[in-house]
PDB file of C-alpha atoms in Angstrom:
ATOM      1  CA  MET K   1     113.204  67.599 131.839  1.00 68.00           C
ATOM      2  CA  ASP K   2     112.991  67.006 128.112  1.00 82.00           C
ATOM      3  CA  LEU K   3     110.341  67.214 125.406  1.00 82.00           C
ATOM      4  CA  ARG K   4     109.737  63.473 125.595  1.00 85.00           C
ATOM      5  CA  GLN K   5     108.651  63.738 129.250  1.00 86.00           C
ATOM      6  CA  LEU K   6     106.414  66.688 128.422  1.00 86.00           C
ATOM      7  CA  ARG K   7     104.785  64.728 125.600  1.00 87.00           C
ATOM      8  CA  TYR K   8     104.108  61.857 128.011  1.00 87.00           C
ATOM      9  CA  PHE K   9     102.524  64.238 130.515  1.00 83.00           C
ATOM     10  CA  ILE K  10     100.304  65.686 127.785  1.00 88.00           C
ATOM     11  CA  ALA K  11      99.284  62.157 126.749  1.00 87.00           C
ATOM     12  CA  LEU K  12      98.402  61.282 130.361  1.00 84.00           C
ATOM     13  CA  ASN K  13      96.159  64.321 130.570  1.00 86.00           C
ATOM     14  CA  GLU K  14      94.449  63.326 127.318  1.00 87.00           C
ATOM     15  CA  HIS K  15      93.897  59.654 128.137  1.00 86.00           C
ATOM     16  CA  ARG K  16      93.515  59.929 131.966  1.00 89.00           C
ATOM     17  CA  SER K  17      95.080  56.459 132.296  1.00 87.00           C
ATOM     18  CA  PHE K  18      98.687  55.378 132.644  1.00 88.00           C
ATOM     19  CA  VAL K  19      97.959  52.206 130.673  1.00 88.00           C
ATOM     20  CA  ARG K  20      96.155  53.917 127.761  1.00 89.00           C
ATOM     21  CA  ALA K  21      98.620  56.796 127.637  1.00 85.00           C
ATOM     22  CA  ALA K  22     101.609  54.418 127.607  1.00 87.00           C
ATOM     23  CA  ASP K  23     100.007  52.405 124.838  1.00 88.00           C
ATOM     24  CA  ALA K  24      99.334  55.537 122.793  1.00 83.00           C
ATOM     25  CA  MET K  25     102.961  56.620 123.155  1.00 84.00           C
ATOM     26  CA  GLY K  26     104.245  53.145 122.246  1.00 85.00           C
ATOM     27  CA  ILE K  27     106.100  52.338 125.479  1.00 88.00           C
ATOM     28  CA  THR K  28     105.479  50.023 128.463  1.00 90.00           C
ATOM     29  CA  GLN K  29     103.368  51.220 131.346  1.00 88.00           C
ATOM     30  CA  PRO K  30     106.223  50.958 133.917  1.00 90.00           C
ATOM     31  CA  ALA K  31     108.548  53.035 131.691  1.00 90.00           C
ATOM     32  CA  PHE K  32     105.779  55.595 131.185  1.00 85.00           C
ATOM     33  CA  SER K  33     105.138  55.827 134.952  1.00 89.00           C
ATOM     34  CA  ARG K  34     108.868  56.295 135.664  1.00 90.00           C
ATOM     35  CA  SER K  35     108.994  59.151 133.159  1.00 87.00           C
ATOM     36  CA  ILE K  36     106.099  60.957 134.866  1.00 87.00           C
ATOM     37  CA  GLN K  37     107.684  60.357 138.281  1.00 89.00           C
ATOM     38  CA  GLY K  38     110.986  61.738 136.977  1.00 89.00           C
ATOM     39  CA  LEU K  39     109.186  64.906 135.849  1.00 85.00           C
ATOM     40  CA  GLU K  40     107.602  65.286 139.286  1.00 86.00           C
ATOM     41  CA  GLN K  41     110.969  64.841 140.975  1.00 88.00           C
ATOM     42  CA  GLU K  42     112.513  67.499 138.759  1.00 88.00           C
ATOM     43  CA  PHE K  43     109.801  70.027 139.644  1.00 86.00           C
ATOM     44  CA  GLY K  44     109.717  68.899 143.267  1.00 89.00           C
ATOM     45  CA  CYS K  45     105.941  68.525 143.411  1.00 89.00           C
ATOM     46  CA  VAL K  46     103.100  66.156 142.539  1.00 89.00           C
ATOM     47  CA  LEU K  47     101.715  66.826 139.070  1.00 84.00           C
ATOM     48  CA  VAL K  48      98.935  64.194 138.968  1.00 86.00           C
ATOM     49  CA  ASP K  49      96.259  63.574 141.593  1.00 86.00           C
ATOM     50  CA  ARG K  50      96.484  59.795 141.743  1.00 87.00           C
ATOM     51  CA  GLY K  51      93.707  59.670 144.330  1.00 84.00           C
ATOM     52  CA  ASN K  52      91.330  60.999 141.708  1.00 79.00           C
ATOM     53  CA  LYS K  53      89.820  58.395 139.418  1.00 81.00           C
ATOM     54  CA  ASP K  54      90.287  60.681 136.407  1.00 83.00           C
ATOM     55  CA  LEU K  55      93.959  61.323 137.254  1.00 85.00           C
ATOM     56  CA  ARG K  56      93.424  65.031 136.960  1.00 87.00           C
ATOM     57  CA  PRO K  57      96.474  67.312 137.107  1.00 86.00           C
ATOM     58  CA  THR K  58      97.143  69.130 140.369  1.00 87.00           C
ATOM     59  CA  PRO K  59      97.272  72.969 140.295  1.00 90.00           C
ATOM     60  CA  GLU K  60     101.019  72.676 139.742  1.00 88.00           C
ATOM     61  CA  GLY K  61     100.332  70.088 137.044  1.00 78.00           C
ATOM     62  CA  GLN K  62      97.976  72.510 135.277  1.00 88.00           C
ATOM     63  CA  VAL K  63     100.781  75.094 135.071  1.00 90.00           C
ATOM     64  CA  VAL K  64     103.220  72.493 133.732  1.00 86.00           C
ATOM     65  CA  LEU K  65     100.595  71.260 131.254  1.00 84.00           C
ATOM     66  CA  GLN K  66     100.010  74.729 129.813  1.00 87.00           C
ATOM     67  CA  HIS K  67     103.718  75.308 129.265  1.00 89.00           C
ATOM     68  CA  ALA K  68     104.230  71.754 127.995  1.00 84.00           C
ATOM     69  CA  LEU K  69     101.604  72.271 125.278  1.00 86.00           C
ATOM     70  CA  THR K  70     103.284  75.501 124.159  1.00 86.00           C
ATOM     71  CA  LEU K  71     106.792  74.002 124.168  1.00 87.00           C
ATOM     72  CA  VAL K  72     105.853  70.790 122.360  1.00 81.00           C
ATOM     73  CA  GLN K  73     103.791  72.619 119.725  1.00 81.00           C
ATOM     74  CA  GLY K  74     106.558  75.183 119.239  1.00 82.00           C
ATOM     75  CA  ALA K  75     109.176  72.473 118.820  1.00 78.00           C
ATOM     76  CA  ALA K  76     107.016  70.716 116.245  1.00 75.00           C
ATOM     77  CA  LEU K  77     106.480  73.941 114.293  1.00 74.00           C
ATOM     78  CA  LEU K  78     110.189  74.764 114.410  1.00 74.00           C
ATOM     79  CA  SER K  79     111.176  71.321 113.173  1.00 71.00           C
ATOM     80  CA  ALA K  80     108.551  71.369 110.425  1.00 63.00           C
ATOM     81  CA  GLU K  81     109.500  74.855 109.228  1.00 65.00           C
ATOM     82  CA  VAL K  82     113.223  74.137 109.057  1.00 66.00           C
ATOM     83  CA  THR K  83     112.620  70.792 107.340  1.00 62.00           C
ATOM     84  CA  GLN K  84     110.215  72.334 104.841  1.00 56.00           C
ATOM     85  CA  MET K  85     112.551  75.189 104.034  1.00 57.00           C
ATOM     86  CA  THR K  86     115.478  72.848 103.572  1.00 63.00           C
ATOM     87  CA  LYS K  87     113.537  70.486 101.341  1.00 66.00           C
ATOM     88  CA  LEU K  88     111.622  73.319  99.624  1.00 76.00           C
ATOM     89  CA  ASP K  89     108.310  71.535 100.059  1.00 71.00           C
ATOM     90  CA  ALA K  90     106.614  74.433 101.872  1.00 72.00           C
ATOM     91  CA  GLY K  91     107.200  78.002 103.001  1.00 80.00           C
ATOM     92  CA  GLU K  92     107.048  81.343 101.209  1.00 87.00           C
ATOM     93  CA  LEU K  93     109.278  83.313  98.851  1.00 92.00           C
ATOM     94  CA  HIS K  94     108.961  87.066  98.349  1.00 95.00           C
ATOM     95  CA  PHE K  95     111.032  88.900  95.734  1.00 97.00           C
ATOM     96  CA  GLY K  96     110.668  91.789  93.309  1.00 96.00           C
ATOM     97  CA  CYS K  97     111.367  92.647  89.700  1.00 95.00           C
ATOM     98  CA  GLY K  98     111.279  95.580  87.348  1.00 91.00           C
ATOM     99  CA  PRO K  99     108.582  95.950  84.659  1.00 89.00           C
ATOM    100  CA  ALA K 100     110.734  94.648  81.783  1.00 86.00           C
ATOM    101  CA  PRO K 101     111.885  91.384  83.479  1.00 90.00           C
ATOM    102  CA  ALA K 102     108.246  90.855  84.510  1.00 91.00           C
ATOM    103  CA  VAL K 103     107.237  90.446  80.858  1.00 87.00           C
ATOM    104  CA  LYS K 104     109.211  87.282  80.098  1.00 89.00           C
ATOM    105  CA  LEU K 105     112.250  86.397  82.225  1.00 92.00           C
ATOM    106  CA  VAL K 106     110.499  86.305  85.601  1.00 95.00           C
ATOM    107  CA  PRO K 107     107.302  84.482  84.485  1.00 95.00           C
ATOM    108  CA  ASP K 108     109.396  81.858  82.674  1.00 95.00           C
ATOM    109  CA  ALA K 109     111.627  81.379  85.725  1.00 96.00           C
ATOM    110  CA  VAL K 110     108.713  81.267  88.187  1.00 97.00           C
ATOM    111  CA  ALA K 111     106.980  78.647  86.028  1.00 96.00           C
ATOM    112  CA  GLN K 112     110.077  76.444  86.168  1.00 96.00           C
ATOM    113  CA  PHE K 113     110.479  77.072  89.898  1.00 95.00           C
ATOM    114  CA  ILE K 114     106.913  76.082  90.846  1.00 94.00           C
ATOM    115  CA  ASN K 115     107.131  73.010  88.622  1.00 94.00           C
ATOM    116  CA  ALA K 116     110.095  71.928  90.722  1.00 91.00           C
ATOM    117  CA  HIS K 117     108.759  73.244  94.064  1.00 91.00           C
ATOM    118  CA  PRO K 118     104.939  73.403  93.812  1.00 91.00           C
ATOM    119  CA  LYS K 119     104.376  73.753  97.570  1.00 88.00           C
ATOM    120  CA  VAL K 120     106.400  76.945  97.988  1.00 90.00           C
ATOM    121  CA  ARG K 121     104.124  79.996  97.965  1.00 91.00           C
ATOM    122  CA  THR K 122     105.805  82.430  95.571  1.00 94.00           C
ATOM    123  CA  CYS K 123     105.013  86.157  95.567  1.00 95.00           C
ATOM    124  CA  PHE K 124     106.798  88.670  93.342  1.00 95.00           C
ATOM    125  CA  GLN K 125     106.301  92.425  93.368  1.00 94.00           C
ATOM    126  CA  VAL K 126     106.591  94.349  90.095  1.00 94.00           C
ATOM    127  CA  ASP K 127     107.801  97.924  90.549  1.00 92.00           C
ATOM    128  CA  ASN K 128     110.590 100.329  89.694  1.00 90.00           C
ATOM    129  CA  TRP K 129     114.101  99.941  91.055  1.00 88.00           C
ATOM    130  CA  GLU K 130     113.706 102.780  93.589  1.00 89.00           C
ATOM    131  CA  LYS K 131     110.667 101.245  95.284  1.00 92.00           C
ATOM    132  CA  LEU K 132     112.133  97.749  95.094  1.00 94.00           C
ATOM    133  CA  SER K 133     115.288  98.883  96.878  1.00 93.00           C
ATOM    134  CA  ARG K 134     113.162 100.358  99.669  1.00 92.00           C
ATOM    135  CA  ALA K 135     111.168  97.128  99.928  1.00 93.00           C
ATOM    136  CA  LEU K 136     114.449  95.211 100.145  1.00 93.00           C
ATOM    137  CA  SER K 137     115.758  97.483 102.912  1.00 90.00           C
ATOM    138  CA  ARG K 138     112.511  96.937 104.851  1.00 90.00           C
ATOM    139  CA  GLU K 139     113.004  93.158 104.412  1.00 89.00           C
ATOM    140  CA  GLU K 140     109.669  92.845 102.597  1.00 93.00           C
ATOM    141  CA  ILE K 141     111.477  90.996  99.802  1.00 95.00           C
ATOM    142  CA  GLU K 142     114.689  88.950  99.742  1.00 95.00           C
ATOM    143  CA  PHE K 143     116.015  90.184  96.392  1.00 97.00           C
ATOM    144  CA  PHE K 144     114.920  91.853  93.191  1.00 97.00           C
ATOM    145  CA  ILE K 145     115.774  91.879  89.471  1.00 96.00           C
ATOM    146  CA  ALA K 146     116.399  95.269  87.850  1.00 91.00           C
ATOM    147  CA  ASP K 147     119.120  97.474  86.380  1.00 88.00           C
ATOM    148  CA  ILE K 148     122.057  97.078  88.791  1.00 90.00           C
ATOM    149  CA  ARG K 149     124.116 100.166  87.907  1.00 86.00           C
ATOM    150  CA  HIS K 150     122.633 102.176  90.765  1.00 85.00           C
ATOM    151  CA  PHE K 151     123.579  99.475  93.312  1.00 91.00           C
ATOM    152  CA  GLU K 152     126.996  98.151  92.227  1.00 89.00           C
ATOM    153  CA  ALA K 153     129.013 100.715  94.187  1.00 88.00           C
ATOM    154  CA  ASP K 154     126.762 100.659  97.279  1.00 90.00           C
ATOM    155  CA  PRO K 155     128.249  98.442 100.047  1.00 91.00           C
ATOM    156  CA  ASN K 156     124.743  97.788 101.423  1.00 91.00           C
ATOM    157  CA  PHE K 157     123.849  95.755  98.342  1.00 94.00           C
ATOM    158  CA  GLN K 158     125.191  92.706  96.541  1.00 94.00           C
ATOM    159  CA  THR K 159     124.667  92.409  92.803  1.00 95.00           C
ATOM    160  CA  GLN K 160     124.787  89.484  90.389  1.00 95.00           C
ATOM    161  CA  ALA K 161     124.778  90.435  86.739  1.00 93.00           C
ATOM    162  CA  LEU K 162     122.474  88.837  84.193  1.00 93.00           C
ATOM    163  CA  THR K 163     122.648  89.300  80.428  1.00 89.00           C
ATOM    164  CA  PRO K 164     122.506  93.021  79.467  1.00 84.00           C
ATOM    165  CA  LYS K 165     119.282  93.962  77.687  1.00 83.00           C
ATOM    166  CA  ARG K 166     119.280  96.217  74.634  1.00 82.00           C
ATOM    167  CA  GLY K 167     117.335  99.415  75.070  1.00 83.00           C
ATOM    168  CA  VAL K 168     115.267 100.487  72.055  1.00 86.00           C
ATOM    169  CA  PHE K 169     112.639 102.970  70.907  1.00 91.00           C
ATOM    170  CA  PHE K 170     109.376 101.620  69.503  1.00 93.00           C
ATOM    171  CA  CYS K 171     106.092 102.864  68.074  1.00 95.00           C
ATOM    172  CA  ARG K 172     102.894 101.611  66.470  1.00 95.00           C
ATOM    173  CA  PRO K 173     102.788 100.570  62.792  1.00 95.00           C
ATOM    174  CA  GLY K 174     101.666 103.555  60.762  1.00 93.00           C
ATOM    175  CA  HIS K 175     103.341 106.073  63.050  1.00 96.00           C
ATOM    176  CA  PRO K 176     104.196 109.299  61.103  1.00 95.00           C
ATOM    177  CA  LEU K 177     107.919 108.877  61.803  1.00 95.00           C
ATOM    178  CA  LEU K 178     108.019 105.555  59.919  1.00 94.00           C
ATOM    179  CA  ALA K 179     107.277 107.408  56.692  1.00 92.00           C
ATOM    180  CA  LYS K 180     110.522 109.380  56.944  1.00 91.00           C
ATOM    181  CA  GLU K 181     113.633 108.011  55.271  1.00 88.00           C
ATOM    182  CA  SER K 182     116.007 109.163  57.999  1.00 90.00           C
ATOM    183  CA  LEU K 183     115.281 110.012  61.613  1.00 91.00           C
ATOM    184  CA  SER K 184     117.114 112.426  63.874  1.00 88.00           C
ATOM    185  CA  THR K 185     116.792 112.395  67.643  1.00 85.00           C
ATOM    186  CA  ASN K 186     115.254 115.849  67.239  1.00 87.00           C
ATOM    187  CA  ASP K 187     112.253 114.107  65.646  1.00 89.00           C
ATOM    188  CA  MET K 188     111.813 112.044  68.815  1.00 89.00           C
ATOM    189  CA  PHE K 189     110.852 115.011  70.948  1.00 89.00           C
ATOM    190  CA  ASP K 190     108.035 116.057  68.624  1.00 91.00           C
ATOM    191  CA  TYR K 191     105.989 113.222  70.145  1.00 94.00           C
ATOM    192  CA  PRO K 192     105.122 112.062  73.676  1.00 94.00           C
ATOM    193  CA  LEU K 193     107.597 109.622  75.176  1.00 93.00           C
ATOM    194  CA  ALA K 194     106.278 106.694  77.223  1.00 93.00           C
ATOM    195  CA  THR K 195     108.566 104.808  79.624  1.00 91.00           C
ATOM    196  CA  THR K 196     108.867 103.043  82.918  1.00 87.00           C
ATOM    197  CA  LEU K 197     111.040 104.780  85.537  1.00 84.00           C
ATOM    198  CA  ILE K 198     114.305 105.149  83.648  1.00 79.00           C
ATOM    199  CA  PRO K 199     117.797 104.851  85.212  1.00 76.00           C
ATOM    200  CA  PRO K 200     119.764 108.086  85.761  1.00 75.00           C
ATOM    201  CA  GLY K 201     122.164 107.359  82.865  1.00 74.00           C
ATOM    202  CA  ILE K 202     119.409 107.112  80.255  1.00 78.00           C
ATOM    203  CA  ARG K 203     117.617 110.093  81.778  1.00 82.00           C
ATOM    204  CA  LYS K 204     120.784 112.176  81.431  1.00 83.00           C
ATOM    205  CA  LEU K 205     121.248 111.029  77.825  1.00 81.00           C
ATOM    206  CA  LEU K 206     117.688 112.025  76.910  1.00 83.00           C
ATOM    207  CA  ALA K 207     118.120 115.386  78.620  1.00 85.00           C
ATOM    208  CA  ASN K 208     121.267 116.048  76.578  1.00 83.00           C
ATOM    209  CA  LEU K 209     119.576 115.018  73.345  1.00 81.00           C
ATOM    210  CA  SER K 210     116.585 117.259  74.039  1.00 81.00           C
ATOM    211  CA  GLY K 211     118.751 120.216  75.020  1.00 81.00           C
ATOM    212  CA  ARG K 212     117.147 120.377  78.458  1.00 81.00           C
ATOM    213  CA  ILE K 213     118.640 120.401  81.953  1.00 83.00           C
ATOM    214  CA  ASP K 214     116.518 117.413  82.933  1.00 83.00           C
ATOM    215  CA  PHE K 215     114.156 115.016  81.218  1.00 85.00           C
ATOM    216  CA  SER K 216     110.744 113.707  82.255  1.00 87.00           C
ATOM    217  CA  PRO K 217     108.664 111.435  80.001  1.00 89.00           C
ATOM    218  CA  THR K 218     105.108 112.353  79.057  1.00 92.00           C
ATOM    219  CA  ILE K 219     103.798 108.965  80.173  1.00 93.00           C
ATOM    220  CA  GLU K 220     105.365 106.935  82.968  1.00 92.00           C
ATOM    221  CA  THR K 221     104.055 103.620  84.283  1.00 90.00           C
ATOM    222  CA  GLU K 222     105.528 100.460  85.763  1.00 88.00           C
ATOM    223  CA  HIS K 223     102.887  98.330  84.050  1.00 88.00           C
ATOM    224  CA  PHE K 224     104.578  97.423  80.792  1.00 86.00           C
ATOM    225  CA  PRO K 225     101.531  95.901  79.008  1.00 87.00           C
ATOM    226  CA  ALA K 226      99.627  99.144  79.684  1.00 91.00           C
ATOM    227  CA  LEU K 227     102.546 101.185  78.321  1.00 91.00           C
ATOM    228  CA  VAL K 228     102.548  99.114  75.119  1.00 91.00           C
ATOM    229  CA  LYS K 229      98.792  99.588  74.704  1.00 93.00           C
ATOM    230  CA  VAL K 230      99.197 103.351  75.016  1.00 95.00           C
ATOM    231  CA  VAL K 231     101.836 103.280  72.275  1.00 95.00           C
ATOM    232  CA  LEU K 232      99.652 101.102  70.039  1.00 94.00           C
ATOM    233  CA  GLN K 233      96.739 103.541  70.283  1.00 96.00           C
ATOM    234  CA  SER K 234      98.616 106.836  69.982  1.00 96.00           C
ATOM    235  CA  ASN K 235     101.631 108.548  68.440  1.00 96.00           C
ATOM    236  CA  ALA K 236     103.616 108.119  71.653  1.00 96.00           C
ATOM    237  CA  ILE K 237     107.111 106.663  71.345  1.00 94.00           C
ATOM    238  CA  GLY K 238     107.935 103.921  73.799  1.00 92.00           C
ATOM    239  CA  ILE K 239     111.302 103.241  75.410  1.00 89.00           C
ATOM    240  CA  GLY K 240     112.156  99.834  76.849  1.00 86.00           C
ATOM    241  CA  THR K 241     114.267  96.714  76.543  1.00 85.00           C
ATOM    242  CA  GLU K 242     113.869  94.791  73.306  1.00 83.00           C
ATOM    243  CA  GLU K 243     113.250  91.447  75.006  1.00 79.00           C
ATOM    244  CA  ALA K 244     110.166  92.802  76.775  1.00 79.00           C
ATOM    245  CA  PHE K 245     108.226  93.077  73.515  1.00 81.00           C
ATOM    246  CA  TYR K 246     110.223  90.836  71.184  1.00 78.00           C
ATOM    247  CA  GLU K 247     107.101  88.928  70.104  1.00 82.00           C
ATOM    248  CA  ASP K 248     105.251  92.162  69.254  1.00 85.00           C
ATOM    249  CA  ILE K 249     108.136  93.240  67.022  1.00 85.00           C
ATOM    250  CA  ALA K 250     108.359  89.807  65.374  1.00 86.00           C
ATOM    251  CA  GLN K 251     104.610  89.834  64.665  1.00 89.00           C
ATOM    252  CA  GLY K 252     104.723  93.372  63.309  1.00 90.00           C
ATOM    253  CA  SER K 253     102.380  94.861  65.906  1.00 92.00           C
ATOM    254  CA  LEU K 254     105.193  97.175  67.059  1.00 93.00           C
ATOM    255  CA  ALA K 255     107.959  98.824  65.039  1.00 93.00           C
ATOM    256  CA  LEU K 256     111.480  99.842  66.065  1.00 92.00           C
ATOM    257  CA  LEU K 257     112.706 103.378  65.522  1.00 91.00           C
ATOM    258  CA  HIS K 258     116.336 104.017  64.552  1.00 88.00           C
ATOM    259  CA  TRP K 259     117.953 107.444  64.955  1.00 86.00           C
ATOM    260  CA  ARG K 260     120.820 108.258  62.619  1.00 86.00           C
ATOM    261  CA  ASN K 261     122.690 110.318  65.222  1.00 78.00           C
ATOM    262  CA  LEU K 262     122.289 107.803  68.069  1.00 74.00           C
ATOM    263  CA  PRO K 263     124.987 105.069  68.086  1.00 62.00           C
ATOM    264  CA  GLN K 264     123.324 101.655  67.996  1.00 56.00           C
ATOM    265  CA  ASN K 265     125.826 100.257  70.520  1.00 52.00           C
ATOM    266  CA  LEU K 266     125.397 103.135  72.975  1.00 57.00           C
ATOM    267  CA  GLU K 267     126.140 101.540  76.378  1.00 54.00           C
ATOM    268  CA  SER K 268     123.928 103.866  78.401  1.00 58.00           C
ATOM    269  CA  MET K 269     120.854 102.768  76.446  1.00 67.00           C
ATOM    270  CA  ASN K 270     121.316  99.140  77.484  1.00 72.00           C
ATOM    271  CA  ALA K 271     119.814  97.834  80.720  1.00 76.00           C
ATOM    272  CA  ARG K 272     122.415  96.262  83.037  1.00 82.00           C
ATOM    273  CA  CYS K 273     119.922  93.732  84.308  1.00 88.00           C
ATOM    274  CA  GLY K 274     120.864  91.754  87.420  1.00 94.00           C
ATOM    275  CA  ILE K 275     119.892  90.443  90.836  1.00 97.00           C
ATOM    276  CA  VAL K 276     120.162  92.721  93.874  1.00 96.00           C
ATOM    277  CA  SER K 277     120.198  91.494  97.488  1.00 96.00           C
ATOM    278  CA  ARG K 278     121.282  92.915 100.843  1.00 94.00           C
ATOM    279  CA  THR K 279     124.870  92.568 102.013  1.00 92.00           C
ATOM    280  CA  GLY K 280     125.265  90.366 105.088  1.00 88.00           C
ATOM    281  CA  PHE K 281     121.791  88.809 104.919  1.00 88.00           C
ATOM    282  CA  ARG K 282     121.528  85.072 104.313  1.00 86.00           C
ATOM    283  CA  LEU K 283     119.009  84.198 101.623  1.00 89.00           C
ATOM    284  CA  SER K 284     116.466  81.465 102.283  1.00 87.00           C
ATOM    285  CA  PRO K 285     116.818  78.157 100.412  1.00 88.00           C
ATOM    286  CA  ALA K 286     113.797  79.152  98.298  1.00 90.00           C
ATOM    287  CA  ALA K 287     115.410  82.472  97.354  1.00 93.00           C
ATOM    288  CA  ARG K 288     118.685  80.768  96.421  1.00 92.00           C
ATOM    289  CA  ALA K 289     116.813  78.201  94.315  1.00 93.00           C
ATOM    290  CA  MET K 290     114.819  80.955  92.589  1.00 96.00           C
ATOM    291  CA  ILE K 291     118.003  82.892  91.762  1.00 96.00           C
ATOM    292  CA  GLU K 292     119.589  79.743  90.309  1.00 95.00           C
ATOM    293  CA  THR K 293     116.488  79.290  88.156  1.00 96.00           C
ATOM    294  CA  LEU K 294     116.565  82.925  86.998  1.00 96.00           C
ATOM    295  CA  VAL K 295     120.221  82.617  85.980  1.00 95.00           C
ATOM    296  CA  ALA K 296     119.553  79.363  84.108  1.00 95.00           C
ATOM    297  CA  VAL K 297     116.486  80.750  82.295  1.00 94.00           C
ATOM    298  CA  ASP K 298     118.380  83.929  81.396  1.00 92.00           C
ATOM    299  CA  LYS K 299     121.130  81.839  79.762  1.00 89.00           C
ATOM    300  CA  GLN K 300     118.545  79.704  77.938  1.00 84.00           C
ATOM    301  CA  GLU K 301     116.768  82.721  76.519  1.00 70.00           C
ATOM    302  CA  VAL K 302     120.036  84.260  75.347  1.00 58.00           C
ATOM    303  CA  SER K 303     121.056  81.049  73.558  1.00 55.00           C
ATOM    304  CA  VAL K 304     117.630  80.832  71.877  1.00 50.00           C
ATOM    305  CA  ALA K 305     117.836  84.468  70.777  1.00 51.00           C
ATOM    306  CA  VAL K 306     121.276  83.867  69.282  1.00 43.00           C
TER     307      VAL K 306
END
């Protein structure tokens, strides 16, 4: 028994004629009849009531027909899905990213990806690195883009570094601190701080600077545009990667704050942005193509910035 014989049997049931069914399948009537007979011999029973004008299937034929429909449809779906995934002309891609990459890097990369593969349904989840790692472990996403320091030493994850992003402090134009000639980090804590979920290294740094055991920001959200709007309409000081609001700084709608006692090249303030996936899990062709696009776009944006 093979799928070809099952397809012929399905065609016979549809056309109720050996001649019409053979013609529909593009073979001669004798060859078609031999195929049906071969199927009956394999099952050891009659599948078609030839004494009936309509060539209806026997009770055994009805059972074979039901399974034949399932097997043939399943084979077609399997072939189509594998072909589509390989050629990237269908299917779905699910991945995640942190709030900062969601501002520019990810939208730019997704735009390039869908231009090249418009039939792939692309879904990306924007959240903090803790929730993204849980989503990855539950196999809800194939990979995510965020700060990789928390995952580099974990054998359950694989990381691929992207260009580090400079962490900065920003505020609205006209903020009281901009009127001062020199700023100390002590001045920072006189105002609310607004951030996304910050990595442990930066959190520890801010705790040390504030003289506290631990540090929690006044405003925390994973929606970066909302965070920026809060800063623009208040005296809150924002913390984030420079690339996420580069255009706002260039246009003068946001201002950078520089602290005299905070080294400008402080490593812990930079985001070690990268791609995180699960160890031992094969990525889909769409995921691999998306990662290649992200890496290429990241390099392009760095060269433009330079």
